CSV table of C-alpha atoms (C1' of nucleotides) in Angstrom, one decimal:
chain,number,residue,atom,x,y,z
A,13,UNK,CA,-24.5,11.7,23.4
A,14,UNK,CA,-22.0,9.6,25.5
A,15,UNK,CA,-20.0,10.4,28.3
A,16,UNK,CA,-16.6,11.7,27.5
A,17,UNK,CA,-13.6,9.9,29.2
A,18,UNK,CA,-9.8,10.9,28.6
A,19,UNK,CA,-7.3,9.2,26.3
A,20,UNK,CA,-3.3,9.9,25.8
A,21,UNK,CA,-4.4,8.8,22.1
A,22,UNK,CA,-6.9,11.7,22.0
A,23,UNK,CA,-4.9,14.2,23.7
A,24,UNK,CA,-1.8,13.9,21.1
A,25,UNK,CA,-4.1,13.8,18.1
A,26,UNK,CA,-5.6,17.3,19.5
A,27,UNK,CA,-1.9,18.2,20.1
A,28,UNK,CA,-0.4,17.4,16.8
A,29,UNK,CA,-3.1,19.4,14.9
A,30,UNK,CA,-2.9,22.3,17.6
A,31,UNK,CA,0.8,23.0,16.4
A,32,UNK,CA,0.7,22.0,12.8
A,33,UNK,CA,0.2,24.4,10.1
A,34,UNK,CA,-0.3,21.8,7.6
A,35,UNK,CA,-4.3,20.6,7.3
A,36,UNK,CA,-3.2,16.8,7.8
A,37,UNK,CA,-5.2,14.0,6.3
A,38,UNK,CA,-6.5,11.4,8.7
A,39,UNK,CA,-2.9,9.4,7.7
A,40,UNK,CA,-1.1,12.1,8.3
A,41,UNK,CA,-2.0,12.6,11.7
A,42,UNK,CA,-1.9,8.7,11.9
A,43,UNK,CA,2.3,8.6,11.2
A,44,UNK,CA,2.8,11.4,13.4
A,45,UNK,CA,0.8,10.2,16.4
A,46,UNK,CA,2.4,6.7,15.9
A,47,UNK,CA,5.4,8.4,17.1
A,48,UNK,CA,4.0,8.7,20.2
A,49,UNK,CA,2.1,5.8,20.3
A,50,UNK,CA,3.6,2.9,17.9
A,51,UNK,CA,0.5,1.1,18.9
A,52,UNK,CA,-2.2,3.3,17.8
A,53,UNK,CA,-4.5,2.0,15.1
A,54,UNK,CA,-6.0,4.2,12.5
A,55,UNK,CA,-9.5,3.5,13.7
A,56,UNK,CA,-8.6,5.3,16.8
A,57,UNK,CA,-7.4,8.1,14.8
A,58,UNK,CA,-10.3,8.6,12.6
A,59,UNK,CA,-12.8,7.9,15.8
A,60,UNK,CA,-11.3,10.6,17.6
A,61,UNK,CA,-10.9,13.1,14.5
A,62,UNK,CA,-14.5,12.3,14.0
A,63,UNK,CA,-15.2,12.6,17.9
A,64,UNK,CA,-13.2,16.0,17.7
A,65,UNK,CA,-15.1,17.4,14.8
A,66,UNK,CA,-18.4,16.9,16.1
A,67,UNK,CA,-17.0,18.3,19.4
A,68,UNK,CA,-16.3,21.7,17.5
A,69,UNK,CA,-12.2,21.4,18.5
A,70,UNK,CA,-11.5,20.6,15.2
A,71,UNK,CA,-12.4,21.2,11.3
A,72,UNK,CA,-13.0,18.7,8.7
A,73,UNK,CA,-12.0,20.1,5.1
A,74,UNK,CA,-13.5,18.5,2.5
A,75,UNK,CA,-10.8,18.5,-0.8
A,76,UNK,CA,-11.6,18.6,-4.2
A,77,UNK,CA,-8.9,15.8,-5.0
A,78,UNK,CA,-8.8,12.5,-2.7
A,79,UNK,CA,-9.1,12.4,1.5
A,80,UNK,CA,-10.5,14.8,4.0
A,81,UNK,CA,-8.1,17.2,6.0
A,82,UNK,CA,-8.6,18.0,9.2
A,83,UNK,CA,-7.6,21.4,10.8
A,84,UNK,CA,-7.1,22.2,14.7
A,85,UNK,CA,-7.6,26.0,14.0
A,86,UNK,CA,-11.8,26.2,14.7
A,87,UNK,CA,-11.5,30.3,14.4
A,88,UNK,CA,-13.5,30.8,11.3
A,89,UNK,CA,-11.4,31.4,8.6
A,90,UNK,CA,-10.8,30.1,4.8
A,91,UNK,CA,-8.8,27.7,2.6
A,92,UNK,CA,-6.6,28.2,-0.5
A,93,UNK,CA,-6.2,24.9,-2.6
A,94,UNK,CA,-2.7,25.1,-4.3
A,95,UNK,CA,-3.3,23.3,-7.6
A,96,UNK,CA,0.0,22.3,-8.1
A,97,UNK,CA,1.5,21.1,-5.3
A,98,UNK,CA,-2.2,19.6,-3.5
A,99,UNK,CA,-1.6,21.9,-0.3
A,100,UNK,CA,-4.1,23.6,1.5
A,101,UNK,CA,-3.1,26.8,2.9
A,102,UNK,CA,-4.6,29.3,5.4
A,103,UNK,CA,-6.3,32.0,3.9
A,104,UNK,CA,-7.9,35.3,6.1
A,105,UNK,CA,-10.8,37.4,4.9
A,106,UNK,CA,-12.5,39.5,6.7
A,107,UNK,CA,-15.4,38.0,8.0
A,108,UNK,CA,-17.4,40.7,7.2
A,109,UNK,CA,-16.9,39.8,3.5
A,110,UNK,CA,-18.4,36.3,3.9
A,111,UNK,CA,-21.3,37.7,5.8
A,112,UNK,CA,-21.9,40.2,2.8
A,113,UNK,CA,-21.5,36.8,0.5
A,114,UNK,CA,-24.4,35.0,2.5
A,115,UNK,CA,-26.6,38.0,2.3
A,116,UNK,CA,-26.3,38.0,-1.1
A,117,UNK,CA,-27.1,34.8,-1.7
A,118,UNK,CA,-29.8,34.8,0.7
A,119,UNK,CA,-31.5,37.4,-1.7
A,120,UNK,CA,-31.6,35.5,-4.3
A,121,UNK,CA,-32.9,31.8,-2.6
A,122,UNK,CA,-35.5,30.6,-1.6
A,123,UNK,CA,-34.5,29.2,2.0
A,124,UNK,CA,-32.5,29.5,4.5
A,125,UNK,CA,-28.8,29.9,4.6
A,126,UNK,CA,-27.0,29.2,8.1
A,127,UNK,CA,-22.9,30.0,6.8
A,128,UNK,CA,-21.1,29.2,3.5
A,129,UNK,CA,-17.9,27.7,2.9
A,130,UNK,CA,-15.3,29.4,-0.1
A,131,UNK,CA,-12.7,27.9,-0.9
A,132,UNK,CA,-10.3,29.4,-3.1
A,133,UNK,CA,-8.3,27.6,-6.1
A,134,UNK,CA,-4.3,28.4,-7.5
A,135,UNK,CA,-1.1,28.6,-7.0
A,136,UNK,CA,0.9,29.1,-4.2
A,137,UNK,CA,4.2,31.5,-3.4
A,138,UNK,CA,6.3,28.4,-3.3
A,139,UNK,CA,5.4,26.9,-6.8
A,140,UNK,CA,5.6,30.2,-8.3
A,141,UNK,CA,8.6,30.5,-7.0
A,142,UNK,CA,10.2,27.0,-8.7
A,143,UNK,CA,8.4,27.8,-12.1
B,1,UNK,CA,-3.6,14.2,-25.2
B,2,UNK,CA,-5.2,11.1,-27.0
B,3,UNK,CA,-7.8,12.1,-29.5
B,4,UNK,CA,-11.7,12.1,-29.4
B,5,UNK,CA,-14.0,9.6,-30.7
B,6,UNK,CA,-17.8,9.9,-30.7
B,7,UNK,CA,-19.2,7.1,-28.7
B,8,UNK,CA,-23.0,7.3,-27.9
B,9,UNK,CA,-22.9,6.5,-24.3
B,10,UNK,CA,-21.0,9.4,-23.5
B,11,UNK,CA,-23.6,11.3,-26.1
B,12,UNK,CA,-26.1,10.1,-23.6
B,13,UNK,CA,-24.3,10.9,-20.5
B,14,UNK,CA,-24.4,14.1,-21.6
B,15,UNK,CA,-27.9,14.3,-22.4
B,16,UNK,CA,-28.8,13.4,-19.3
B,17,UNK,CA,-26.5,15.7,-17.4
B,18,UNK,CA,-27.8,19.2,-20.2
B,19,UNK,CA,-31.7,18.1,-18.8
B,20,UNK,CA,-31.5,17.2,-15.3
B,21,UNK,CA,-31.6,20.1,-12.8
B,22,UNK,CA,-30.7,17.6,-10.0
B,23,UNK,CA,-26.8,17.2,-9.6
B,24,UNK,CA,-26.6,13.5,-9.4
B,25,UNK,CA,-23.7,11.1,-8.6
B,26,UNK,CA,-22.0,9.1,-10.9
B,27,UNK,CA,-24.1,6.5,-9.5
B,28,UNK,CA,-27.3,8.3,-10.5
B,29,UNK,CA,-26.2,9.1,-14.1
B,30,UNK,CA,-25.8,5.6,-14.7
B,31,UNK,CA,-29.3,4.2,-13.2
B,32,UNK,CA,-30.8,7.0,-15.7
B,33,UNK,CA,-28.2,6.3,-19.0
B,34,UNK,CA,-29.1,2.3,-18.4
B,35,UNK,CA,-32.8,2.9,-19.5
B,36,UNK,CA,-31.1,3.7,-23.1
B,37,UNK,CA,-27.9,1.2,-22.9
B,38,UNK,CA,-29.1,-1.3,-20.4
B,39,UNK,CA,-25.6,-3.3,-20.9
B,40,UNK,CA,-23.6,0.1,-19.9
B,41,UNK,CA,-21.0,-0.1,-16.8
B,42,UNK,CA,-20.5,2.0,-14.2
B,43,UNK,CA,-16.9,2.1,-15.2
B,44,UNK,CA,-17.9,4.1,-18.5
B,45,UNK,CA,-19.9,6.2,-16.6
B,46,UNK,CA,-17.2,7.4,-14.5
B,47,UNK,CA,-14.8,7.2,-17.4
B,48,UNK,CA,-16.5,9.5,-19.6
B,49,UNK,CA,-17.7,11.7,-16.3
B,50,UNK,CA,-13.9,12.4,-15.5
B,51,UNK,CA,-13.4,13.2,-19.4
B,52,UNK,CA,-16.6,15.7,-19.5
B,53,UNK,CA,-15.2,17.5,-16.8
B,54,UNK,CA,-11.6,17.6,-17.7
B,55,UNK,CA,-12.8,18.8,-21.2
B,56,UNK,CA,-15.0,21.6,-19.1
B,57,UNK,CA,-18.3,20.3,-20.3
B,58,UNK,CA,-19.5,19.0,-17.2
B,59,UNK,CA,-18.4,20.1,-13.4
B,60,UNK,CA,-18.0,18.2,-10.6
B,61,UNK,CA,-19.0,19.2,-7.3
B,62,UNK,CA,-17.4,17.7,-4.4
B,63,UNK,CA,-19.8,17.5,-1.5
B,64,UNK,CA,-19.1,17.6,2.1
B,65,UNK,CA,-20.7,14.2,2.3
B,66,UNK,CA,-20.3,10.7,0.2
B,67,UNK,CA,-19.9,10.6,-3.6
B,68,UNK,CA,-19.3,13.8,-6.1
B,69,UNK,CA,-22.0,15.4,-7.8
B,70,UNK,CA,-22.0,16.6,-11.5
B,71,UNK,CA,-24.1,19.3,-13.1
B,72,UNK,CA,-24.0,19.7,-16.5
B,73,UNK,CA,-24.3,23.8,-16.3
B,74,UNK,CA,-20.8,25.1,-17.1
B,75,UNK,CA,-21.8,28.7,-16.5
B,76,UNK,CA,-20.1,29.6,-13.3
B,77,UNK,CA,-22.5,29.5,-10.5
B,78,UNK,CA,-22.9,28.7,-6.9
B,79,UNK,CA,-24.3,26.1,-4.9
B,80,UNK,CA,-26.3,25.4,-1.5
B,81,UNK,CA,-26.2,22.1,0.4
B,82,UNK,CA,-29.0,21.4,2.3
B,83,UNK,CA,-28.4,20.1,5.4
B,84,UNK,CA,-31.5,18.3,5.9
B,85,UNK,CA,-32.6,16.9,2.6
B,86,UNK,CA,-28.8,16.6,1.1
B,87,UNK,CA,-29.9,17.7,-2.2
B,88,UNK,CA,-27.6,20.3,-3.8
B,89,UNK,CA,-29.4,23.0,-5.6
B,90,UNK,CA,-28.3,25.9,-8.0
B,91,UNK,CA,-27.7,29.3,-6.2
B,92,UNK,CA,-26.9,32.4,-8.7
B,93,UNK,CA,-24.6,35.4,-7.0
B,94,UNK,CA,-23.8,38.2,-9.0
B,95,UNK,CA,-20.8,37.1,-10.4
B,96,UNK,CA,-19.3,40.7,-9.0
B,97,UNK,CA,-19.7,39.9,-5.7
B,98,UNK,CA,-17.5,36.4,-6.3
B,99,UNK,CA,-15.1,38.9,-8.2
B,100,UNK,CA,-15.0,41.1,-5.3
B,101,UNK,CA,-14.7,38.2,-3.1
B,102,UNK,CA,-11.7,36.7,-5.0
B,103,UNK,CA,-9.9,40.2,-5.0
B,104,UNK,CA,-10.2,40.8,-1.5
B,105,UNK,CA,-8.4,37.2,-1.0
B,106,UNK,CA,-5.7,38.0,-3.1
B,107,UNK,CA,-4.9,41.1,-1.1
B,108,UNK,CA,-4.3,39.0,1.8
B,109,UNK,CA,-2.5,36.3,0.0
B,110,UNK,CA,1.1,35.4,-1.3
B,111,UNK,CA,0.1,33.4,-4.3
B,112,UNK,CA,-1.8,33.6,-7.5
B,113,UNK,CA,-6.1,33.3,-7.3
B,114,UNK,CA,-7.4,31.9,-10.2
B,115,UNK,CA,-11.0,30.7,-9.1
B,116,UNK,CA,-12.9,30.4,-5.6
B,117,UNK,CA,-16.0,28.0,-5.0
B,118,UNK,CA,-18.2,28.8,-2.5
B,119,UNK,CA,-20.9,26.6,-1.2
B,120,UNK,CA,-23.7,27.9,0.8
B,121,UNK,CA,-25.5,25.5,4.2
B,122,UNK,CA,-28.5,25.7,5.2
B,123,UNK,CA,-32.7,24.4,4.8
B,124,UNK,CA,-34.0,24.1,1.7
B,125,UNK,CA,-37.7,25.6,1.1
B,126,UNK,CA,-39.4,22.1,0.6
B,127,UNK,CA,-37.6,21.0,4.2
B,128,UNK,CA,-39.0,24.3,5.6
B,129,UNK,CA,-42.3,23.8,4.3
B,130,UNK,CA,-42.4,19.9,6.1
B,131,UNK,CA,-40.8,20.9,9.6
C,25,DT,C1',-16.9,-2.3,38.4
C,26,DT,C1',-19.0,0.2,35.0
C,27,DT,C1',-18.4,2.6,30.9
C,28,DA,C1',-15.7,4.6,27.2
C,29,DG,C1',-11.7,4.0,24.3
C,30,DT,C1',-8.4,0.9,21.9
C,31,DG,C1',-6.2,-2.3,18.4
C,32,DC,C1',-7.0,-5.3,15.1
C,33,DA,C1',-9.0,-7.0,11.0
C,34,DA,C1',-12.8,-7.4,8.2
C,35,DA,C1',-16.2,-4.8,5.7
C,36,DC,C1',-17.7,-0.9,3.1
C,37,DG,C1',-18.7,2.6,-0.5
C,38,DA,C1',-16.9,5.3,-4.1
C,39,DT,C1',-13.7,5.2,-7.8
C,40,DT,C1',-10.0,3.4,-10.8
C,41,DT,C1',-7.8,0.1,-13.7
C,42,DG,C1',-6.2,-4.0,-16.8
C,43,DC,C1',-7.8,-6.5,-20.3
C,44,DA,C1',-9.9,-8.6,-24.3
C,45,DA,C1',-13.9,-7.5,-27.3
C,46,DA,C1',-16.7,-4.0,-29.8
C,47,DA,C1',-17.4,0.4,-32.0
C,48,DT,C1',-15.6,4.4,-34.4
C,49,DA,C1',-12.7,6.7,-37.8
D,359,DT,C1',-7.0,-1.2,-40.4
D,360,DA,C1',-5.7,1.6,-36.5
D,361,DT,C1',-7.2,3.6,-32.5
D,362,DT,C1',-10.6,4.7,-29.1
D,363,DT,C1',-14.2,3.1,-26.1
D,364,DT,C1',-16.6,-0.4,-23.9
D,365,DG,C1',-18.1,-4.1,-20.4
D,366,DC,C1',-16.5,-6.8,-16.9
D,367,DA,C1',-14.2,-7.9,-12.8
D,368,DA,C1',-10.6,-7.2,-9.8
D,369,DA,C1',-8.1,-3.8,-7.4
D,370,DT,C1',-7.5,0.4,-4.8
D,371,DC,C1',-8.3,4.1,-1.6
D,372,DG,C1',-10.4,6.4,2.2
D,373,DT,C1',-13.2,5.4,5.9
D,374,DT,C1',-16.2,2.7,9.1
D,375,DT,C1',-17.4,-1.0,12.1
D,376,DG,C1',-17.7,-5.4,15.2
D,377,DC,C1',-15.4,-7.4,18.7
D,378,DA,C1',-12.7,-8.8,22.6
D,379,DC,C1',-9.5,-6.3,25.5
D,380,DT,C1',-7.6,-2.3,28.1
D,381,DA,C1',-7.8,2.1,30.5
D,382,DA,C1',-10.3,5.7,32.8
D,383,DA,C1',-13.9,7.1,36.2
DNA sequence: TTTAGTGCAAACGATTTGCAAAATA
DNA sequence: TATTTTGCAAATCGTTTGCACTAAA
């Protein structure tokens, strides 16, 4: 691995997805970040969501439908994909739940299992709400 | 919804998916299904993939890395990614555990649950055996 | 002044789509 | 015959990459 040198660019990607509760696609970030910096190229931003990722500062959530979202929020927690409406929305349990889950499934298979990923599938308050 | 007609590449696509316990990419389906229709396209493949699936006769898993996977097993079950090898393989959980899992999400939650995936990391036996 | 990061544009892999021809009903 | 499905190729979408240039150490 490289060294590690600073950049603005960087800095307000890490900062846009430190105070967002949205899980922003990589263009997301993009049109926000260009507010900042009108220059910045989407290379950069996928570079340094990439960089940030394999850094541990940030999480890549991989959607059933179309891009990756990324989420600054590396406490382990889990998704909730609204069906309707395409968001992705925070979702707490209990971590000792998802240990229990890996157990489970560690009885049953033949290998080893180092952590799981659930994510959950519906509809959120908000659609509810306008059906 | 437009109506069904038999077409025998789609029989064959399904063949292929009911007998194969690897979870292949579209890409994979169609370098087996061209053995029977050597003139098929890929474009049929993923034609009839996205039908199977929407029909609920097929299921598409959406991998943390490149292309989706389909596995022809409808019966709910779980699956585990190994991180070494990238195969995915079939994983069974006591479907009350994934019950219990899904309740204890909707306690925390302001929205309707309807499903959860979960997807298990880790090494795969054959890796273990050849590290 | 050495090295890492940037902007740009071209390249890429996976998937979708428009269209005329072929297969099914 | 009417409608669906196909093969083909071009188009699209998300993402990566090569390169000359700029910024940080």
């Amino acid at each position: 691995m490289a060294n590690l040198k600073y950049s603005r660019q960087r800095e307000s990607i890490k900062h846009f997805l430190a105070t967002t509760k949205e899980h922003p696609t990589a263009d997301t970030v993009y049109t926000h970040v260009k507010e900042e910096f009108p220059n910045i190229s989407l290379g950069t931003v996928y570079r340094n969501l990439k960089l940030l990722t394999d850094l541990g500062e940030a999480i890549k959530i991989t959607a059933p439908d179309g891009g990756d979202r990324f989420d600054g929020c590396t406490q382990p927690h889990n998704h909730f994909y609204c069906t309707k409406c395409k968001r992705i929305l925070d979702l707490d349990l209990d971590m000792k739940k998802i240990e229990m889950i890996n157990q489970a499934a560690a009885d049953n298979f033949d290998g080893i299992i180092h952590s799981s990923n659930t994510i959950f599938f519906g509809e959120c308050s908000d659609c509810i709400k306008k059906s």
